[in-house]
Short mmCIF file of C-alpha atoms in Angstrom, two decimals:
data_model
loop_
_atom_site.label_atom_id
_atom_site.label_comp_id
_atom_site.label_asym_id
_atom_site.label_seq_id
_atom_site.Cartn_x
_atom_site.Cartn_y
_atom_site.Cartn_z
CA MET A 1455 -0.13 -0.15 -0.02
CA ASN A 1456 0.97 3.65 -0.68
CA LYS A 1457 0.82 4.87 2.72
CA ARG A 1458 1.22 8.88 1.35
CA LEU A 1459 -1.94 8.33 -1.01
CA ALA A 1460 -3.88 6.91 1.80
CA ILE A 1461 -3.59 9.61 3.84
CA LEU A 1462 -4.22 12.04 1.20
CA SER A 1463 -7.33 10.09 0.30
CA THR A 1464 -8.58 10.71 4.26
CA LEU A 1465 -7.52 14.28 4.54
CA LEU A 1466 -10.08 15.06 1.59
CA ARG A 1467 -13.17 13.25 2.80
CA TYR A 1468 -15.96 15.15 4.17
CA PRO A 1469 -14.95 16.36 7.64
CA ASP A 1470 -17.84 14.73 9.76
CA GLU A 1471 -17.45 12.84 13.16
CA ALA A 1472 -15.80 9.87 12.05
CA LEU A 1473 -12.92 11.84 10.19
CA ARG A 1474 -12.27 13.68 13.31
CA ALA A 1475 -11.97 10.63 15.38
CA ASP A 1476 -9.14 9.22 13.21
CA LEU A 1477 -7.24 12.78 12.86
CA PRO A 1478 -4.95 11.79 15.75
CA ASP A 1479 -3.87 8.72 13.93
CA VAL A 1480 -3.47 10.66 10.71
CA MET A 1481 -1.19 13.35 12.09
CA GLU A 1482 0.91 10.62 13.64
CA ALA A 1483 1.14 8.72 10.07
CA ILE A 1484 1.87 11.91 8.30
CA ALA A 1485 5.31 12.44 10.32
CA THR A 1486 6.34 9.04 8.96
CA ALA A 1487 4.79 8.40 5.60
CA GLY A 1488 7.71 10.04 3.76
CA PHE A 1489 6.41 13.15 2.63
CA ASN A 1490 8.82 15.84 1.79
CA ASP A 1491 9.20 18.75 4.19
CA ARG A 1492 7.20 21.26 2.83
CA ASP A 1493 4.06 18.93 2.15
CA ARG A 1494 4.50 17.40 5.72
CA ARG A 1495 4.24 20.77 7.39
CA ALA A 1496 1.23 21.62 5.28
CA LEU A 1497 -0.42 18.35 5.60
CA GLU A 1498 -0.04 18.32 9.35
CA ARG A 1499 -1.05 21.99 9.68
CA LEU A 1500 -4.44 21.05 7.75
CA ALA A 1501 -4.99 18.04 10.11
CA ARG A 1502 -4.64 20.28 13.06
CA ARG A 1503 -7.22 22.49 11.41
CA LEU A 1504 -9.71 19.56 10.77
CA SER A 1505 -9.62 18.66 14.23
CA ALA A 1506 -9.48 22.38 15.70
CA GLY A 1507 -12.61 24.50 16.67
CA ASP A 1508 -16.35 24.01 15.81
CA PRO A 1509 -17.01 21.06 13.68
CA LEU A 1510 -19.61 22.66 11.77
CA ASP A 1511 -17.17 25.36 10.78
CA ARG A 1512 -15.09 22.89 9.06
CA GLN A 1513 -17.99 21.06 7.32
CA GLU A 1514 -19.05 24.51 6.13
CA ASP A 1515 -15.27 25.10 4.71
CA PHE A 1516 -15.50 22.02 2.99
CA VAL A 1517 -19.06 22.74 1.36
CA ARG A 1518 -18.01 26.26 0.28
CA LEU A 1519 -14.67 24.89 -1.13
CA PHE A 1520 -15.90 21.87 -2.91
CA ASP A 1521 -19.77 21.64 -3.35
CA ARG A 1522 -20.59 25.18 -4.73
CA GLY A 1523 -19.47 25.33 -8.29
CA ARG A 1524 -17.62 23.50 -10.72
CA SER A 1525 -13.82 25.08 -10.51
CA THR A 1526 -13.01 23.16 -7.36
CA SER A 1527 -15.16 20.28 -7.52
CA LEU A 1528 -13.53 16.96 -6.41
CA HIS A 1529 -15.25 14.96 -9.12
CA LEU A 1530 -12.49 15.18 -11.89
CA PHE A 1531 -14.48 14.30 -15.11
CA GLU A 1532 -16.30 17.57 -14.47
CA HIS A 1533 -13.40 19.62 -15.24
CA VAL A 1534 -13.11 17.65 -18.65
CA HIS A 1535 -16.71 16.63 -19.63
CA GLY A 1536 -19.12 18.75 -17.30
CA ASP A 1537 -22.58 17.79 -17.28
CA THR A 1538 -22.29 16.21 -20.93
CA ARG A 1539 -22.99 12.88 -21.95
CA ASN A 1540 -19.31 12.00 -22.49
CA ARG A 1541 -19.08 11.75 -18.66
CA GLY A 1542 -21.30 8.74 -18.43
CA PRO A 1543 -18.68 6.44 -20.65
CA ALA A 1544 -16.04 7.96 -19.14
CA MET A 1545 -17.21 6.78 -15.61
CA VAL A 1546 -17.69 3.37 -17.23
CA GLU A 1547 -14.13 3.24 -18.43
CA LEU A 1548 -12.72 4.31 -14.87
CA ALA A 1549 -14.98 1.86 -13.17
CA ALA A 1550 -13.52 -0.84 -15.37
CA VAL A 1551 -9.97 -0.07 -14.61
CA TYR A 1552 -11.17 -0.56 -10.73
CA ASP A 1553 -12.81 -4.03 -11.53
CA ALA A 1554 -9.89 -5.10 -13.34
CA ALA A 1555 -7.58 -4.56 -10.40
CA GLY A 1556 -10.07 -6.20 -7.85
CA PHE A 1557 -11.03 -2.88 -6.47
CA ALA A 1558 -14.50 -3.04 -5.25
CA MET A 1559 -16.02 0.51 -5.06
CA ALA A 1560 -17.75 1.19 -1.23
CA GLY A 1561 -20.66 3.76 -0.68
CA ARG A 1562 -22.34 5.76 -3.57
CA GLU A 1563 -19.54 7.81 -4.46
CA LEU A 1564 -19.18 8.20 -8.09
CA PRO A 1565 -15.76 6.52 -9.71
CA ASP A 1566 -14.25 9.96 -10.59
CA TYR A 1567 -14.43 11.36 -6.74
CA LEU A 1568 -10.91 12.21 -6.38
CA PRO A 1569 -10.69 10.83 -2.40
CA LEU A 1570 -11.85 7.42 -4.26
CA VAL A 1571 -9.47 7.84 -6.83
CA LEU A 1572 -6.68 8.12 -4.22
CA GLU A 1573 -7.97 5.26 -2.21
CA PHE A 1574 -7.66 3.07 -5.32
CA CYS A 1575 -4.19 4.30 -6.19
CA ALA A 1576 -3.26 3.59 -2.78
CA VAL A 1577 -3.77 -0.09 -2.97
CA ALA A 1578 -3.25 -0.23 -6.97
CA PRO A 1579 -0.20 -1.26 -8.46
CA PRO A 1580 2.59 1.45 -8.78
CA GLU A 1581 2.54 1.66 -12.56
CA THR A 1582 -1.61 1.67 -12.68
CA ALA A 1583 -1.49 4.12 -9.83
CA ALA A 1584 1.34 6.46 -11.65
CA ASN A 1585 -0.59 6.06 -15.14
CA LEU A 1586 -3.76 7.21 -13.81
CA LEU A 1587 -2.30 10.09 -11.40
CA GLY A 1588 -0.03 11.21 -14.22
CA GLN A 1589 -3.27 11.82 -16.52
CA ALA A 1590 -5.12 13.65 -13.80
CA GLY A 1591 -2.25 15.66 -13.16
CA PRO A 1592 -3.09 18.84 -15.12
CA LEU A 1593 -6.72 18.70 -13.29
CA LEU A 1594 -5.22 18.32 -10.34
CA GLN A 1595 -2.91 21.46 -11.23
CA GLN A 1596 -5.94 23.21 -12.16
CA ILE A 1597 -7.91 22.55 -9.07
CA HIS A 1598 -4.76 23.43 -6.90
CA ALA A 1599 -4.66 26.59 -8.53
CA LYS A 1600 -8.30 27.60 -7.82
CA LEU A 1601 -7.89 26.68 -4.31
CA MET A 1602 -4.96 28.70 -4.07
CA SER A 1603 -6.72 31.73 -5.56
CA ARG A 1604 -9.37 31.80 -2.84
CA GLY A 1605 -6.89 33.11 -0.33
CA LEU A 1606 -8.34 31.49 2.51
CA PRO A 1607 -6.27 29.39 4.94
CA SER A 1608 -8.69 26.36 4.76
CA SER A 1609 -8.55 26.43 0.57
CA ARG A 1610 -4.58 26.58 0.83
CA GLY A 1611 -4.77 23.54 3.42
CA TYR A 1612 -6.66 21.63 1.25
CA ALA A 1613 -4.41 22.70 -1.60
CA ALA A 1614 -1.69 21.28 -0.07
CA VAL A 1615 -3.38 17.78 -0.42
CA LEU A 1616 -3.30 18.37 -4.13
CA ALA A 1617 0.44 19.46 -3.93
CA ALA A 1618 1.30 16.34 -2.36
CA VAL A 1619 -0.46 14.03 -4.88
CA LEU A 1620 1.04 16.08 -7.56
CA SER A 1621 4.50 15.19 -5.76
CA GLU A 1622 3.86 11.42 -5.95
CA VAL A 1623 4.15 11.83 -9.96
CA ALA A 1624 6.85 14.32 -10.11
CA LEU A 1625 4.46 17.26 -10.93
CA ALA A 1626 4.80 20.47 -9.42
CA PRO A 1627 1.79 22.72 -8.66
CA VAL A 1628 1.68 26.01 -10.45
CA THR A 1629 1.79 28.24 -6.98
CA LEU A 1630 2.71 27.59 -3.47
CA PRO A 1631 1.91 29.23 -0.33
CA THR A 1632 4.60 31.71 0.44
CA ASP A 1633 6.22 31.75 3.96
CA ALA A 1634 4.03 34.49 5.02
CA GLN A 1635 1.10 32.81 4.12
CA ASP A 1636 2.28 29.79 6.19
CA GLN A 1637 2.85 32.17 9.02
CA ALA A 1638 -0.58 33.61 8.74
CA ASP A 1639 -2.16 29.94 8.68
CA GLU A 1640 -0.38 29.19 11.81
CA ASP A 1641 -1.40 32.45 13.32
CA ASP A 1642 -4.96 31.72 12.44
CA LEU A 1643 -4.80 28.02 13.59
CA ALA A 1644 -3.83 29.46 17.09
CA ALA A 1645 -6.56 31.89 17.24
CA ILE A 1646 -8.97 29.17 16.72
CA ASP A 1647 -7.29 27.11 19.31
CA ALA A 1648 -7.38 29.71 21.91
CA ALA A 1649 -11.03 31.11 21.14
CA TYR A 1650 -12.36 27.09 21.47
CA GLU A 1651 -10.71 26.47 24.69
CA ASP A 1652 -12.03 29.85 26.13
CA GLN A 1653 -15.59 29.02 24.92
CA PRO A 1654 -17.97 28.47 27.79
CA VAL A 1655 -20.23 25.52 28.02
CA VAL A 1656 -23.69 26.34 27.41
CA PHE A 1657 -26.45 23.87 27.46
CA GLY A 1658 -28.94 26.16 25.98
CA PRO A 1659 -30.36 29.60 25.27
CA GLU A 1660 -32.24 30.06 28.81
CA SER A 1661 -28.81 29.27 30.63
CA ASP A 1662 -26.95 32.16 28.81
CA PRO A 1663 -27.14 35.50 30.55
CA ASP A 1664 -27.43 36.83 26.97
CA ARG A 1665 -30.56 35.18 25.82
CA GLU A 1666 -31.17 37.04 22.65
CA GLY A 1667 -27.71 36.55 21.73
CA ALA A 1668 -27.71 32.85 22.81
CA ARG A 1669 -30.97 32.41 20.50
CA ALA A 1670 -29.25 34.05 17.60
CA LYS A 1671 -26.54 31.39 18.02
CA VAL A 1672 -28.69 28.73 17.99
CA ALA A 1673 -30.76 30.23 14.87
CA ALA A 1674 -27.35 30.49 13.00
CA MET A 1675 -26.22 26.85 13.79
CA ILE A 1676 -29.87 25.64 12.88
CA GLN A 1677 -29.46 27.59 9.52
CA ARG A 1678 -26.06 25.88 8.67
CA LEU A 1679 -27.04 22.54 9.46
CA ARG A 1680 -30.18 23.12 7.06
CA SER A 1681 -27.63 24.20 4.54
CA MET A 1682 -25.49 21.40 4.67
CA ARG A 1683 -28.34 19.16 4.36
CA GLN A 1684 -29.71 20.61 1.36
CA ALA A 1685 -26.25 20.66 -0.14
CA ALA A 1686 -26.07 17.03 0.68
CA ALA A 1687 -29.34 16.38 -0.75
CA LYS A 1688 -28.25 17.59 -4.10
CA HIS A 1689 -25.59 14.66 -4.46
#
């Protein structure tokens, strides 16, 4: 198994509670998987971000980056075929590659979903994985560039995953974060940690002395949950 690709597949999963529970093991694995120093530091920073603060914030980041618009979609064929009927045959061909290697797809994800592609490449023969990722290289560079252009710590974190995938097939991303951006991401993580640690425990609006403010927080949480449910329903 290619341990690095397995880690990268995991980091691109939707950040639900199951992923959050796996993150301590993921962070430990990143340190020993053989990533180059820059990729390792960036991936450790992403794993820390995914485990820090409010889980709903991390889920909202993911939905905003990957489920709203085609330019950063994790479904690779959307960047080639869009919604045309050519996408169907391409899916069939990719599924046949999986079948030929004895790889059984679990769940309802489409064959071109990048975390699934990486999961397959982690266990596929090295030449098969290199061929598939090499073909996807220009698409990964394109998605990486779009994520970097968002200018957000979360988008740079996920761009680091794409950069590490490209490293597996000796390709480089078009742009890389600057040292100043890396330091800004570290500072942002420190602020998240501090805010989360200082947050008082509240068991409902009635227990908060600022009842109106508490109700507003609950209403905002409900709206975020509703938005994520609606986004999930579209897939």
